[in-house]
Short mmCIF file of C-alpha atoms in Angstrom, two decimals:
data_model
loop_
_atom_site.label_atom_id
_atom_site.label_comp_id
_atom_site.label_asym_id
_atom_site.label_seq_id
_atom_site.Cartn_x
_atom_site.Cartn_y
_atom_site.Cartn_z
CA MET I 194 76.00 86.79 78.23
CA GLU I 195 75.54 90.03 81.00
CA THR I 196 77.10 89.74 84.34
CA PRO I 197 74.31 87.36 85.86
CA ASP I 198 70.79 89.13 87.99
CA TYR I 199 71.23 86.07 90.45
CA ASP I 200 73.40 83.88 92.29
CA VAL I 201 71.11 80.97 92.23
CA ALA I 202 68.34 80.48 90.30
CA ILE I 203 65.89 77.36 91.85
CA LEU I 204 63.57 75.87 89.45
CA GLY I 205 60.72 74.48 91.03
CA ALA I 206 59.42 74.76 94.43
CA GLY I 207 58.23 72.45 95.67
CA PRO I 208 59.51 70.37 98.85
CA ALA I 209 62.96 69.67 96.77
CA GLY I 210 62.93 73.92 96.17
CA ALA I 211 62.05 74.90 99.19
CA ALA I 212 64.65 73.56 101.42
CA CYS I 213 67.37 74.49 98.90
CA ALA I 214 65.61 78.05 99.57
CA LEU I 215 65.22 77.51 102.86
CA ALA I 216 69.13 76.25 103.87
CA LEU I 217 70.53 79.00 101.12
CA HIS I 218 69.13 81.92 103.88
CA GLY I 219 72.10 84.03 105.58
CA HIS I 220 73.93 83.65 102.77
CA GLY I 221 74.56 86.43 101.81
CA LEU I 222 73.58 85.25 98.21
CA ARG I 223 71.19 86.54 95.51
CA VAL I 224 68.20 83.68 95.45
CA VAL I 225 65.42 83.26 92.21
CA MET I 226 63.15 80.37 92.84
CA VAL I 227 60.21 79.87 89.88
CA ASP I 228 57.59 77.90 89.14
CA LYS I 229 55.17 76.55 86.21
CA ALA I 230 52.15 76.33 88.74
CA THR I 231 50.65 79.45 90.99
CA PHE I 232 50.29 77.79 94.53
CA PRO I 233 48.83 77.24 96.05
CA ARG I 234 49.16 74.03 94.33
CA ASP I 235 47.68 70.36 93.56
CA LYS I 236 50.74 67.63 92.87
CA VAL I 237 49.71 64.19 92.44
CA CYS I 238 51.12 62.23 95.48
CA GLY I 239 50.38 59.55 98.05
CA ASP I 240 50.47 62.73 99.91
CA ALA I 241 52.68 61.01 102.85
CA ILE I 242 55.12 63.49 104.45
CA PRO I 243 57.72 60.75 105.74
CA GLY I 244 59.97 61.27 109.05
CA LEU I 245 62.84 61.86 107.17
CA ALA I 246 61.65 65.03 105.89
CA LEU I 247 60.84 66.74 109.08
CA LYS I 248 63.58 66.02 110.58
CA ALA I 249 65.54 67.87 108.26
CA LEU I 250 63.48 71.02 108.57
CA ARG I 251 64.20 70.34 112.70
CA GLN I 252 67.94 70.64 111.51
CA LEU I 253 67.50 73.59 109.41
CA ASN I 254 65.40 75.40 112.11
CA PRO I 255 63.79 73.79 115.32
CA ALA I 256 61.45 76.68 114.77
CA TRP I 257 60.87 75.88 111.76
CA HIS I 258 59.44 72.76 111.97
CA ALA I 259 57.45 74.06 114.77
CA GLU I 260 56.17 75.92 112.54
CA LEU I 261 54.91 74.20 109.94
CA LEU I 262 53.45 71.56 112.25
CA ALA I 263 51.34 74.24 113.99
CA ASN I 264 49.96 75.83 111.14
CA LEU I 265 49.59 72.68 108.86
CA THR I 266 45.80 71.15 108.34
CA PRO I 267 44.50 69.34 106.98
CA ARG I 268 46.67 66.30 108.26
CA ALA I 269 46.93 63.28 109.94
CA ASP I 270 49.20 62.28 112.25
CA THR I 271 50.21 59.18 111.48
CA ARG I 272 53.01 56.57 113.42
CA ASP I 273 51.92 53.22 112.37
CA SER I 274 51.23 51.60 109.48
CA ARG I 275 49.60 48.14 108.53
CA VAL I 276 50.91 45.95 105.75
CA VAL I 277 49.04 43.72 104.20
CA ALA I 278 50.98 40.29 102.53
CA PRO I 279 49.91 38.42 98.88
CA ASN I 280 48.58 35.67 101.02
CA GLY I 281 46.79 38.15 103.86
CA ARG I 282 48.86 38.15 106.28
CA GLU I 283 49.63 41.32 107.85
CA LEU I 284 52.84 42.78 109.50
CA ARG I 285 51.59 45.85 111.68
CA ILE I 286 55.06 48.65 112.41
CA ARG I 287 55.25 51.74 114.34
CA TRP I 288 57.66 54.05 112.77
CA GLN I 289 60.17 55.51 115.40
CA LEU I 290 59.75 58.99 113.33
CA PRO I 291 57.03 61.23 114.25
CA THR I 292 55.64 61.18 110.75
CA PHE I 293 51.99 63.22 109.32
CA ASN I 294 50.25 62.73 105.73
CA SER I 295 48.94 65.66 104.25
CA PRO I 296 47.48 66.65 100.57
CA ARG I 297 50.39 68.56 98.76
CA LEU I 298 48.08 71.60 97.84
CA HIS I 299 48.64 72.10 101.25
CA PHE I 300 51.98 70.97 102.13
CA ASP I 301 53.80 71.96 99.32
CA ASP I 302 52.24 75.91 100.28
CA HIS I 303 52.90 75.70 103.72
CA LEU I 304 56.07 75.06 102.58
CA LEU I 305 56.68 77.60 100.31
CA GLN I 306 55.41 80.19 102.87
CA LEU I 307 58.59 79.51 105.49
CA VAL I 308 60.25 80.50 102.46
CA ARG I 309 57.91 83.57 101.91
CA ARG I 310 58.54 84.89 105.48
CA HIS I 311 61.88 83.65 106.48
CA THR I 312 64.66 83.98 103.23
CA ALA I 313 65.04 87.27 101.13
CA THR I 314 64.09 84.18 98.48
CA ILE I 315 62.48 86.52 95.10
CA ILE I 316 59.78 84.27 93.64
CA ARG I 317 58.18 83.94 90.39
CA GLU I 318 55.10 82.13 90.08
CA GLY I 319 53.66 80.82 86.09
CA TYR I 320 56.87 80.94 85.03
CA VAL I 321 57.15 78.34 82.68
CA VAL I 322 60.30 77.70 80.98
CA ARG I 323 60.99 77.17 77.38
CA ASP I 324 64.77 76.24 77.73
CA ILE I 325 67.54 76.75 79.52
CA GLN I 326 70.92 77.73 78.21
CA THR I 327 74.78 77.45 79.74
CA THR I 328 77.43 80.09 79.21
CA PRO I 329 80.76 80.48 80.85
CA THR I 330 79.49 83.24 82.89
CA GLY I 331 76.27 81.68 83.91
CA VAL I 332 72.89 80.09 83.13
CA GLN I 333 69.91 81.36 81.67
CA LEU I 334 66.13 80.38 82.03
CA LEU I 335 63.48 81.08 78.70
CA PRO I 336 60.12 81.64 79.44
CA ALA I 337 57.60 79.99 76.83
CA ASP I 338 55.67 83.42 77.43
CA ALA I 339 57.08 85.82 75.03
CA GLU I 340 56.03 88.77 77.66
CA GLN I 341 58.28 87.58 80.50
CA LYS I 342 61.69 88.24 80.84
CA PRO I 343 64.90 85.63 80.81
CA LEU I 344 66.32 84.85 84.32
CA THR I 345 69.84 84.58 84.29
CA ALA I 346 72.07 83.39 87.30
CA ARG I 347 75.70 81.94 87.83
CA LEU I 348 73.86 78.49 88.69
CA LEU I 349 71.00 76.60 88.52
CA ILE I 350 69.35 74.52 91.03
CA ALA I 351 66.95 71.84 89.42
CA CYS I 352 64.13 70.97 91.42
CA ASP I 353 61.52 70.56 88.67
CA GLY I 354 60.13 67.55 89.77
CA ALA I 355 59.47 63.97 87.52
CA ASN I 356 58.97 65.27 83.78
CA SER I 357 61.66 67.45 84.62
CA VAL I 358 62.99 69.94 81.51
CA ALA I 359 66.28 70.40 83.47
CA ALA I 360 66.87 66.92 83.10
CA ARG I 361 66.21 66.66 79.64
CA ARG I 362 67.60 69.21 77.98
CA LEU I 363 70.53 69.17 80.34
CA THR I 364 71.65 65.43 80.81
CA GLN I 365 69.19 63.96 77.72
CA ARG I 366 67.89 62.10 80.19
CA THR I 367 65.23 59.44 78.84
CA ILE I 368 62.91 57.13 80.86
CA ASP I 369 63.65 53.78 81.51
CA LYS I 370 60.64 51.60 82.62
CA ALA I 371 63.08 49.63 84.65
CA TYR I 372 63.48 52.76 87.02
CA HIS I 373 60.47 54.40 86.76
CA CYS I 374 56.63 53.97 88.18
CA ALA I 375 52.97 55.10 87.09
CA ALA I 376 50.79 55.31 89.95
CA VAL I 377 46.90 56.79 90.06
CA ARG I 378 45.51 57.98 93.28
CA ALA I 379 41.55 59.26 93.80
CA TYR I 380 40.38 60.63 97.35
CA TYR I 381 37.41 59.03 99.47
CA SER I 382 35.92 59.20 102.29
CA ASP I 383 33.34 57.11 104.64
CA ILE I 384 36.09 53.38 104.00
CA ALA I 385 34.92 51.29 106.42
CA GLY I 386 37.80 49.99 108.96
CA VAL I 387 39.54 52.36 108.91
CA ASP I 388 40.85 54.86 112.23
CA GLY I 389 43.00 58.00 111.10
CA THR I 390 45.77 57.34 112.14
CA THR I 391 47.42 54.19 110.36
CA THR I 392 49.06 53.93 106.03
CA GLU I 393 47.93 50.67 104.76
CA PHE I 394 49.56 49.37 102.54
CA PHE I 395 48.52 45.86 99.75
CA PHE I 396 50.59 44.21 97.81
CA LEU I 397 48.81 42.06 95.67
CA HIS I 398 49.72 38.19 94.38
CA GLU I 399 48.43 39.28 91.01
CA TYR I 400 50.59 42.85 90.16
CA MET I 401 53.97 42.28 92.86
CA ALA I 402 55.43 44.90 90.86
CA GLY I 403 53.51 47.07 93.90
CA TYR I 404 51.40 48.23 95.96
CA CYS I 405 47.56 49.56 96.68
CA TRP I 406 47.64 51.96 99.46
CA ILE I 407 44.78 53.76 101.78
CA PHE I 408 46.89 57.16 103.71
CA PRO I 409 44.73 59.16 105.79
CA VAL I 410 45.19 62.88 105.31
CA GLY I 411 42.89 63.97 107.39
CA ASN I 412 39.37 65.48 108.29
CA GLY I 413 37.83 61.95 107.34
CA VAL I 414 39.61 62.07 103.76
CA TYR I 415 41.53 58.94 102.23
CA ASN I 416 44.47 59.03 100.07
CA VAL I 417 43.39 55.53 98.03
CA GLY I 418 46.17 54.95 95.24
CA PHE I 419 48.00 52.27 93.36
CA GLY I 420 51.21 52.83 92.10
CA MET I 421 52.92 49.54 89.76
CA LEU I 422 56.89 49.30 88.12
CA SER I 423 56.18 50.60 84.40
CA GLU I 424 58.30 47.52 83.44
CA ALA I 425 55.24 44.88 85.16
CA VAL I 426 52.32 47.82 83.50
CA ALA I 427 54.09 47.27 80.01
CA ARG I 428 54.49 43.66 79.92
CA GLN I 429 51.07 42.78 82.35
CA ARG I 430 49.05 45.04 79.92
CA VAL I 431 48.18 46.87 83.26
CA ASP I 432 45.38 50.31 82.92
CA LEU I 433 45.62 51.29 86.26
CA LYS I 434 42.84 53.90 86.14
CA LYS I 435 40.51 50.76 85.18
CA MET I 436 42.51 48.65 87.78
CA LEU I 437 42.14 49.87 91.16
CA PRO I 438 38.31 50.76 91.09
CA GLN I 439 38.06 46.84 90.12
CA LEU I 440 40.48 45.89 92.80
CA LEU I 441 38.61 48.11 95.22
CA ALA I 442 35.17 46.22 94.22
CA THR I 443 37.14 42.47 94.43
CA HIS I 444 39.31 42.53 96.64
CA PRO I 445 38.09 40.42 99.87
CA GLU I 446 39.22 42.57 102.11
CA LEU I 447 38.87 45.80 100.58
CA ALA I 448 35.46 45.74 98.83
CA ARG I 449 33.51 44.77 101.96
CA ARG I 450 35.30 48.45 103.24
CA PHE I 451 34.61 50.38 100.30
CA ALA I 452 30.66 49.10 99.48
CA GLY I 453 29.55 52.52 101.07
CA ALA I 454 32.72 54.53 100.73
CA GLN I 455 32.30 57.67 98.72
CA GLN I 456 34.52 58.84 96.16
CA LEU I 457 35.48 62.61 96.38
CA SER I 458 38.06 63.60 93.24
CA ASP I 459 38.93 61.61 90.18
CA LEU I 460 41.06 59.13 89.92
CA GLU I 461 44.25 60.87 88.63
CA GLY I 462 47.92 59.12 87.23
CA PHE I 463 51.52 60.33 87.72
CA VAL I 464 54.71 58.84 87.51
CA LEU I 465 58.05 58.54 89.94
CA PRO I 466 61.69 58.88 89.19
CA LEU I 467 62.98 55.34 91.08
CA GLY I 468 66.59 55.74 92.34
CA GLY I 469 68.85 53.00 92.12
CA ARG I 470 71.28 53.16 89.34
CA PRO I 471 74.14 56.02 89.75
CA ARG I 472 72.99 59.25 87.45
CA PRO I 473 74.53 62.51 86.23
CA LEU I 474 73.49 64.90 88.71
CA ALA I 475 75.71 67.78 88.25
CA GLY I 476 77.27 69.46 85.44
CA GLU I 477 78.41 72.40 84.30
CA ARG I 478 76.16 75.30 86.32
CA PHE I 479 73.60 73.18 87.20
CA LEU I 480 73.07 70.80 89.76
CA LEU I 481 69.82 68.58 90.24
CA CYS I 482 67.09 67.43 93.18
CA GLY I 483 64.46 64.90 94.12
CA ASP I 484 62.60 64.39 91.22
CA ALA I 485 64.46 65.15 89.09
CA ALA I 486 67.20 63.80 90.35
CA SER I 487 65.65 60.73 90.31
CA LEU I 488 65.31 60.25 94.51
CA ILE I 489 62.15 57.99 94.34
CA ASP I 490 62.76 55.01 96.59
CA PRO I 491 62.14 52.00 94.60
CA LEU I 492 61.15 49.88 97.92
CA GLN I 493 58.50 52.39 99.64
CA GLY I 494 57.46 55.13 96.54
CA HIS I 495 58.03 57.94 99.36
CA GLY I 496 60.97 61.34 97.70
CA ILE I 497 59.80 64.24 99.53
CA ASP I 498 62.34 62.84 102.56
CA THR I 499 65.27 62.71 99.62
CA ALA I 500 64.02 65.64 97.71
CA MET I 501 64.23 67.99 100.57
CA GLN I 502 68.00 66.36 101.96
CA SER I 503 69.48 66.64 98.15
CA GLY I 504 68.12 70.03 98.35
CA ILE I 505 70.16 71.12 100.97
CA LEU I 506 72.65 69.24 99.88
CA ALA I 507 73.02 71.58 97.06
CA ALA I 508 71.96 74.53 99.19
CA ARG I 509 75.65 73.36 100.90
CA GLN I 510 77.26 73.17 97.91
CA ALA I 511 76.14 76.58 96.01
CA VAL I 512 76.92 77.78 98.70
CA ARG I 513 80.61 77.00 98.43
CA SER I 514 80.72 77.41 94.61
CA CYS I 515 79.91 81.09 94.76
CA GLN I 516 82.43 81.30 97.98
CA GLN I 517 85.23 79.24 94.77
CA ASN I 518 83.66 81.72 92.01
CA ASP I 519 83.91 77.74 90.65
CA PHE I 520 80.86 75.98 89.16
CA SER I 521 82.63 73.05 86.77
CA PRO I 522 81.63 70.27 86.79
CA THR I 523 84.80 69.17 88.49
CA PHE I 524 84.18 71.31 91.52
CA LEU I 525 80.27 69.87 91.26
CA ALA I 526 80.96 66.69 91.65
CA ASP I 527 81.20 67.05 95.29
CA TYR I 528 77.31 67.28 95.33
CA GLU I 529 77.48 63.88 93.24
CA HIS I 530 78.79 62.38 95.76
CA GLN I 531 77.32 64.05 99.34
CA VAL I 532 74.21 62.65 97.23
CA ALA I 533 75.16 59.13 96.81
CA ARG I 534 77.05 58.72 100.07
CA GLN I 535 73.75 59.67 101.91
CA ILE I 536 70.61 59.03 99.98
CA THR I 537 71.27 56.76 96.33
CA SER I 538 73.14 54.03 98.38
CA LYS I 539 70.69 53.10 100.31
CA LEU I 540 68.00 53.38 97.04
CA ALA I 541 70.08 51.32 95.44
CA ARG I 542 69.63 48.23 98.42
CA SER I 543 66.65 49.52 98.16
CA TYR I 544 65.96 48.64 94.45
CA ARG I 545 67.57 45.24 94.46
CA LEU I 546 65.53 44.25 97.14
CA MET I 547 62.51 44.89 95.33
CA ARG I 548 63.53 43.39 92.31
CA LEU I 549 64.38 40.17 94.28
CA VAL I 550 60.21 39.89 95.90
CA ALA I 551 58.73 41.28 93.31
CA PRO I 552 58.44 38.32 90.97
CA ARG I 553 58.26 35.79 93.89
CA PRO I 554 55.01 36.58 95.84
CA TRP I 555 56.13 33.15 98.29
CA LEU I 556 58.82 34.97 98.86
CA MET I 557 57.41 37.67 100.74
CA ASN I 558 55.14 35.74 102.24
CA VAL I 559 57.84 34.17 103.71
CA GLY I 560 59.24 37.61 104.32
CA PHE I 561 56.42 38.79 106.71
CA ALA I 562 56.68 35.77 108.59
CA VAL I 563 59.68 36.22 109.27
CA ALA I 564 59.77 40.24 109.61
CA ARG I 565 56.92 39.65 112.83
CA GLN I 566 59.97 38.23 115.11
CA PRO I 567 61.01 41.39 117.21
CA LEU I 568 64.36 41.31 116.81
CA LEU I 569 64.04 41.40 113.00
CA LYS I 570 61.54 43.82 112.92
CA ARG I 571 63.76 46.71 114.44
CA TRP I 572 66.23 45.74 112.54
CA LEU I 573 63.89 46.38 109.50
CA LEU I 574 62.37 49.93 110.89
CA ARG I 575 66.31 50.79 111.13
CA VAL I 576 66.86 50.21 107.39
CA ALA I 577 63.74 51.62 106.68
CA GLY I 578 64.34 55.02 108.53
#
């Protein structure tokens, strides 16, 4: 392969990829970002944007953070969560960091607009990667469309989501249902008993390895869904697309509140690769970030914050590698160490707690009662971020 066209190729323009491109700004590197979609594009998700994601953007550049908040609509600013235990007991939580919910159709596009406006990143949309090849001098992205030109770079940063081409090709990753979640969601309006600022979580006695959610996303619209550990889905033979409507029609509280609700979209499914165990995140001339690196929180189900954090860490590693012209697995392993220290150690604790509680509804009920104590509640908030 000839001299690569770029120093860094970012595969995927979602939150991990966008954060990576923003963090690479100002280092004089030739950066290309490719995505199979054309933005704005929908991303099936719960649409909750954790406070740590906003903190990561603000630490990169406070002006970018302010610009995002000034321009992003629709969104629902949220500080409170209502969590309902299997026995119906509830816990109210006020989070320490400001957060909001916004459809990924809009949030991801606004992040990408920051990249367009403030960096020299070359953005190639509608570029479907069929295969990836590495050589001693670089990495090559081979497009599915024969009319598109292959792209070459000194380093690949793969941010291409739960079904990552890079993770499959470069690490031979397979699905482990014990570290994998399946979920469905649809948008609703006219739900009774909502205030537009509170996220709600419902844990069910029958399906403990997951939860139902109601998230406001602005303009009177709510993201409603259910996610469950894939291992439990297979064991209990659950059809999530049938189960969620039945739940909304029969649950003692939800049936009343959804009696006059309007479903605004089809029920769509998605998958979440959970963190909690060691995985290869780096190799010869590549790094994995976000969902491609399986960085979803097993307990809370969110991953936008960890995606952006990992994208920023990958950018820092890319700068070091390009400066020293070292893209070996040994040198890139420092990225894995940084991700382990800052992200995956916490995800491992969340996974162990999830596995402890999931088969024991009584334990969750007791935990809810204990967590209402002020001192313990403050500790839980610090642990959860």
